[in-house]
Amino acid sequence: MMNIKVLGISTSPRIKGNSDLLLRRALDGAESAGASTEYVRLPDYKVSPCIECNACYTTGLCKVQDDYQQLLKKMLDADRIIFATPIFFMTVCAQAKMLIDRCQCLWAHKYVLKKELNTAGHDRRAMVIAVGGSRSKKQFESVRLTMESYFDSLQMLYAANLFVNKIDALGDIEKHPSALNEAYRLGSLLAATDSPPPQKSIDIELA
């Protein structure tokens, strides 16, 4: 049986924020399916924004030296990624966006230099967890589009998402057992190796 490595990336600026708690629950689900998991809290790392120098258009590598290179290795080594973000102004939080934008070098590697990552051909899948305070489910639309582009650059299949709205105050998600249960279930499904990749992303939206 393949030993699946699942990387959980928590981008919330709040310690034990709502998206963070759902991520931890999803990682528990992945472990229940036999996966080895790693939890990363993005605010603990120094990741600067993309400076649009376009050096990666020639090298396929990011010129800015900080903790991004360490995180990139983790992302490329992972068989599965669970990416969790709170929703700010109808999209991912600033911390999440900085990491995503730094993956411009992966976009350049694939679409400018026309090269495949070393992970090409591997069964790599990803899931996104997003939690927002707005009542409107329109907040999920830009998150979905952003994450589709991000996972494409990582050459990972966007396998599932768990979006929850009308959750704002710290710890409110703990009063939402269905969201916690879905996080666990999706984490377990993501880590499974006995089923083929889904033909269509599993799309769960809860209120």
mmCIF file of C-alpha atoms in Angstrom:
data_model
loop_
_atom_site.group_PDB
_atom_site.id
_atom_site.type_symbol
_atom_site.label_atom_id
_atom_site.label_comp_id
_atom_site.label_asym_id
_atom_site.label_seq_id
_atom_site.Cartn_x
_atom_site.Cartn_y
_atom_site.Cartn_z
ATOM 1 C CA MET A 1 0.000 0.000 0.000
ATOM 2 C CA MET A 2 1.355 3.400 -0.994
ATOM 3 C CA ASN A 3 2.334 5.668 1.885
ATOM 4 C CA ILE A 4 0.468 8.863 1.086
ATOM 5 C CA LYS A 5 2.011 12.124 2.312
ATOM 6 C CA VAL A 6 -0.572 14.790 3.087
ATOM 7 C CA LEU A 7 0.524 18.385 3.622
ATOM 8 C CA GLY A 8 -1.895 20.691 5.416
ATOM 9 C CA ILE A 9 -1.285 24.414 4.882
ATOM 10 C CA SER A 10 -3.064 26.738 7.302
ATOM 11 C CA THR A 11 -2.955 30.345 6.110
ATOM 12 C CA SER A 12 -5.138 31.904 8.802
ATOM 13 C CA PRO A 13 -3.501 34.754 10.740
ATOM 14 C CA ARG A 14 -5.464 33.597 13.800
ATOM 15 C CA ILE A 15 -4.160 30.728 15.887
ATOM 16 C CA LYS A 16 -6.829 28.027 15.882
ATOM 17 C CA GLY A 17 -9.032 30.062 13.573
ATOM 18 C CA ASN A 18 -12.084 28.439 11.999
ATOM 19 C CA SER A 19 -10.387 27.353 8.757
ATOM 20 C CA ASP A 20 -7.423 26.128 10.807
ATOM 21 C CA LEU A 21 -9.645 23.954 12.990
ATOM 22 C CA LEU A 22 -11.285 22.419 9.920
ATOM 23 C CA LEU A 23 -7.857 21.722 8.448
ATOM 24 C CA ARG A 24 -6.764 19.907 11.598
ATOM 25 C CA ARG A 25 -9.937 17.834 11.424
ATOM 26 C CA ALA A 26 -9.299 16.996 7.753
ATOM 27 C CA LEU A 27 -5.761 15.891 8.616
ATOM 28 C CA ASP A 28 -7.228 13.623 11.295
ATOM 29 C CA GLY A 29 -9.375 12.090 8.568
ATOM 30 C CA ALA A 30 -6.349 11.606 6.326
ATOM 31 C CA GLU A 31 -4.489 9.864 9.150
ATOM 32 C CA SER A 32 -7.477 7.568 9.680
ATOM 33 C CA ALA A 33 -7.015 6.454 6.069
ATOM 34 C CA GLY A 34 -3.391 5.545 6.749
ATOM 35 C CA ALA A 35 -1.688 8.679 5.438
ATOM 36 C CA SER A 36 1.248 10.426 7.041
ATOM 37 C CA THR A 37 0.454 14.098 7.602
ATOM 38 C CA GLU A 38 2.325 17.340 8.123
ATOM 39 C CA TYR A 39 0.747 20.563 9.378
ATOM 40 C CA VAL A 40 2.192 23.923 8.342
ATOM 41 C CA ARG A 41 1.061 27.244 9.781
ATOM 42 C CA LEU A 42 1.958 29.729 7.064
ATOM 43 C CA PRO A 43 2.245 32.837 9.328
ATOM 44 C CA ASP A 44 5.176 31.089 11.064
ATOM 45 C CA TYR A 45 7.173 31.360 7.817
ATOM 46 C CA LYS A 46 8.627 34.401 6.096
ATOM 47 C CA VAL A 47 7.117 34.575 2.635
ATOM 48 C CA SER A 48 7.459 37.835 0.721
ATOM 49 C CA PRO A 49 5.160 38.820 -2.143
ATOM 50 C CA CYS A 50 6.039 38.216 -5.772
ATOM 51 C CA ILE A 51 8.025 41.199 -7.119
ATOM 52 C CA GLU A 52 7.159 40.459 -10.771
ATOM 53 C CA CYS A 53 10.803 40.485 -11.823
ATOM 54 C CA ASN A 54 10.084 37.694 -14.337
ATOM 55 C CA ALA A 55 13.403 35.998 -13.616
ATOM 56 C CA CYS A 56 11.452 32.739 -13.425
ATOM 57 C CA TYR A 57 10.542 33.103 -17.107
ATOM 58 C CA THR A 58 14.163 32.188 -17.843
ATOM 59 C CA THR A 59 15.066 29.893 -14.964
ATOM 60 C CA GLY A 60 11.762 28.454 -13.755
ATOM 61 C CA LEU A 61 12.919 29.367 -10.246
ATOM 62 C CA CYS A 62 11.945 32.176 -7.897
ATOM 63 C CA LYS A 63 14.663 34.785 -7.442
ATOM 64 C CA VAL A 64 13.399 35.999 -4.052
ATOM 65 C CA GLN A 65 15.115 34.050 -1.280
ATOM 66 C CA ASP A 66 13.114 33.430 1.897
ATOM 67 C CA ASP A 67 11.097 30.565 3.371
ATOM 68 C CA TYR A 68 9.216 30.023 0.110
ATOM 69 C CA GLN A 69 11.871 27.599 -1.145
ATOM 70 C CA GLN A 70 11.387 25.452 1.971
ATOM 71 C CA LEU A 71 7.616 25.481 1.518
ATOM 72 C CA LEU A 72 7.898 24.732 -2.191
ATOM 73 C CA LYS A 73 9.858 21.570 -1.440
ATOM 74 C CA LYS A 74 7.141 20.474 0.977
ATOM 75 C CA MET A 75 4.453 21.142 -1.632
ATOM 76 C CA LEU A 76 6.274 19.227 -4.357
ATOM 77 C CA ASP A 77 7.072 16.308 -2.046
ATOM 78 C CA ALA A 78 3.439 15.928 -0.979
ATOM 79 C CA ASP A 79 1.043 13.473 -2.604
ATOM 80 C CA ARG A 80 -1.894 15.472 -1.278
ATOM 81 C CA ILE A 81 -2.331 19.083 -0.175
ATOM 82 C CA ILE A 82 -5.119 20.470 1.990
ATOM 83 C CA PHE A 83 -5.059 24.258 1.754
ATOM 84 C CA ALA A 84 -7.104 26.195 4.316
ATOM 85 C CA THR A 85 -7.913 29.895 4.217
ATOM 86 C CA PRO A 86 -10.325 32.365 5.768
ATOM 87 C CA ILE A 87 -12.157 34.536 3.245
ATOM 88 C CA PHE A 88 -11.316 38.251 3.290
ATOM 89 C CA PHE A 89 -13.101 40.614 0.873
ATOM 90 C CA MET A 90 -14.538 37.685 -1.086
ATOM 91 C CA THR A 91 -11.244 35.883 -1.684
ATOM 92 C CA VAL A 92 -8.337 34.144 0.059
ATOM 93 C CA CYS A 93 -6.502 35.972 2.857
ATOM 94 C CA ALA A 94 -3.324 37.989 2.214
ATOM 95 C CA GLN A 95 -1.060 35.315 3.682
ATOM 96 C CA ALA A 96 -2.519 32.706 1.330
ATOM 97 C CA LYS A 97 -2.284 34.995 -1.687
ATOM 98 C CA MET A 98 1.409 35.701 -1.130
ATOM 99 C CA LEU A 99 2.216 31.993 -1.194
ATOM 100 C CA ILE A 100 0.019 31.450 -4.248
ATOM 101 C CA ASP A 101 1.585 34.376 -6.121
ATOM 102 C CA ARG A 102 5.084 33.074 -5.451
ATOM 103 C CA CYS A 103 4.071 29.957 -7.379
ATOM 104 C CA GLN A 104 4.354 32.126 -10.478
ATOM 105 C CA CYS A 105 7.674 30.345 -10.979
ATOM 106 C CA LEU A 106 5.765 27.060 -11.365
ATOM 107 C CA TRP A 107 3.441 28.700 -13.887
ATOM 108 C CA ALA A 108 6.479 29.937 -15.809
ATOM 109 C CA HIS A 109 8.074 26.481 -15.615
ATOM 110 C CA LYS A 110 4.976 24.926 -17.160
ATOM 111 C CA TYR A 111 3.627 27.541 -19.564
ATOM 112 C CA VAL A 112 6.662 29.644 -20.536
ATOM 113 C CA LEU A 113 9.474 27.081 -20.433
ATOM 114 C CA LYS A 114 7.111 24.216 -21.408
ATOM 115 C CA LYS A 115 8.591 21.845 -18.836
ATOM 116 C CA GLU A 116 6.973 19.298 -16.568
ATOM 117 C CA LEU A 117 7.632 19.110 -12.848
ATOM 118 C CA ASN A 118 9.437 16.043 -11.517
ATOM 119 C CA THR A 119 6.063 15.049 -10.069
ATOM 120 C CA ALA A 120 4.443 14.725 -13.505
ATOM 121 C CA GLY A 121 2.507 11.501 -13.895
ATOM 122 C CA HIS A 122 2.083 10.969 -10.168
ATOM 123 C CA ASP A 123 -1.346 10.749 -8.545
ATOM 124 C CA ARG A 124 -1.356 14.086 -6.737
ATOM 125 C CA ARG A 125 -4.589 15.569 -5.436
ATOM 126 C CA ALA A 126 -5.535 18.703 -3.531
ATOM 127 C CA MET A 127 -8.382 20.068 -1.484
ATOM 128 C CA VAL A 128 -9.272 23.560 -0.308
ATOM 129 C CA ILE A 129 -11.052 24.598 2.882
ATOM 130 C CA ALA A 130 -12.414 28.143 3.024
ATOM 131 C CA VAL A 131 -14.496 29.808 5.729
ATOM 132 C CA GLY A 132 -16.151 33.219 5.444
ATOM 133 C CA GLY A 133 -18.427 35.394 7.525
ATOM 134 C CA SER A 134 -20.573 36.668 4.657
ATOM 135 C CA ARG A 135 -24.025 35.222 4.070
ATOM 136 C CA SER A 136 -23.412 35.267 0.332
ATOM 137 C CA LYS A 137 -22.036 32.148 -1.317
ATOM 138 C CA LYS A 138 -20.597 34.350 -4.064
ATOM 139 C CA GLN A 139 -17.537 34.641 -1.826
ATOM 140 C CA PHE A 140 -16.631 31.098 -2.864
ATOM 141 C CA GLU A 141 -16.451 31.883 -6.596
ATOM 142 C CA SER A 142 -13.158 33.786 -6.595
ATOM 143 C CA VAL A 143 -11.639 31.352 -4.080
ATOM 144 C CA ARG A 144 -12.475 28.467 -6.399
ATOM 145 C CA LEU A 145 -10.953 30.190 -9.453
ATOM 146 C CA THR A 146 -7.786 31.174 -7.584
ATOM 147 C CA MET A 147 -7.286 27.679 -6.226
ATOM 148 C CA GLU A 148 -7.893 26.066 -9.603
ATOM 149 C CA SER A 149 -5.038 28.116 -11.051
ATOM 150 C CA TYR A 150 -2.778 27.441 -8.062
ATOM 151 C CA PHE A 151 -3.316 23.668 -8.137
ATOM 152 C CA ASP A 152 -2.831 23.649 -11.917
ATOM 153 C CA SER A 153 0.612 25.227 -11.482
ATOM 154 C CA LEU A 154 1.439 22.579 -8.871
ATOM 155 C CA GLN A 155 0.187 19.973 -11.367
ATOM 156 C CA MET A 156 -2.260 18.615 -8.822
ATOM 157 C CA LEU A 157 -5.841 17.542 -9.360
ATOM 158 C CA TYR A 158 -8.339 19.816 -7.617
ATOM 159 C CA ALA A 159 -10.207 16.955 -5.971
ATOM 160 C CA ALA A 160 -12.444 18.598 -3.373
ATOM 161 C CA ASN A 161 -13.419 21.725 -1.558
ATOM 162 C CA LEU A 162 -15.221 22.487 1.672
ATOM 163 C CA PHE A 163 -16.672 25.988 1.792
ATOM 164 C CA VAL A 164 -18.517 27.286 4.857
ATOM 165 C CA ASN A 165 -20.200 30.679 5.094
ATOM 166 C CA LYS A 166 -21.771 32.664 7.956
ATOM 167 C CA ILE A 167 -18.903 31.692 10.286
ATOM 168 C CA ASP A 168 -16.894 34.607 11.661
ATOM 169 C CA ALA A 169 -16.052 34.704 15.384
ATOM 170 C CA LEU A 170 -13.065 32.729 16.623
ATOM 171 C CA GLY A 171 -14.083 29.147 17.366
ATOM 172 C CA ASP A 172 -17.570 29.385 15.840
ATOM 173 C CA ILE A 173 -16.849 26.403 13.620
ATOM 174 C CA GLU A 174 -16.834 24.166 16.705
ATOM 175 C CA LYS A 175 -20.580 24.810 16.912
ATOM 176 C CA HIS A 176 -20.965 23.434 13.361
ATOM 177 C CA PRO A 177 -20.632 19.636 13.690
ATOM 178 C CA SER A 178 -21.633 18.973 10.088
ATOM 179 C CA ALA A 179 -18.673 21.055 8.855
ATOM 180 C CA LEU A 180 -16.290 19.237 11.187
ATOM 181 C CA ASN A 181 -17.652 15.882 10.041
ATOM 182 C CA GLU A 182 -17.331 16.832 6.362
ATOM 183 C CA ALA A 183 -13.735 17.950 6.901
ATOM 184 C CA TYR A 184 -12.890 14.576 8.428
ATOM 185 C CA ARG A 185 -14.703 12.681 5.669
ATOM 186 C CA LEU A 186 -13.085 14.637 2.849
ATOM 187 C CA GLY A 187 -9.647 14.313 4.428
ATOM 188 C CA SER A 188 -10.128 10.551 4.547
ATOM 189 C CA LEU A 189 -11.317 10.404 0.939
ATOM 190 C CA LEU A 190 -8.448 12.571 -0.247
ATOM 191 C CA ALA A 191 -5.889 10.234 1.296
ATOM 192 C CA ALA A 192 -7.463 7.051 -0.064
ATOM 193 C CA THR A 193 -5.466 5.087 -2.624
ATOM 194 C CA ASP A 194 -7.994 2.374 -3.400
ATOM 195 C CA SER A 195 -10.125 4.546 -5.670
ATOM 196 C CA PRO A 196 -9.272 6.414 -8.897
ATOM 197 C CA PRO A 197 -9.095 10.221 -8.903
ATOM 198 C CA PRO A 198 -12.566 11.784 -9.105
ATOM 199 C CA GLN A 199 -13.729 12.853 -12.560
ATOM 200 C CA LYS A 200 -15.230 15.982 -11.020
ATOM 201 C CA SER A 201 -14.238 17.933 -7.941
ATOM 202 C CA ILE A 202 -16.284 17.152 -4.825
ATOM 203 C CA ASP A 203 -17.971 20.474 -4.038
ATOM 204 C CA ILE A 204 -19.331 20.926 -0.520
ATOM 205 C CA GLU A 205 -20.870 24.258 0.498
ATOM 206 C CA LEU A 206 -22.337 24.632 3.973
ATOM 207 C CA ALA A 207 -24.045 27.446 5.843
#
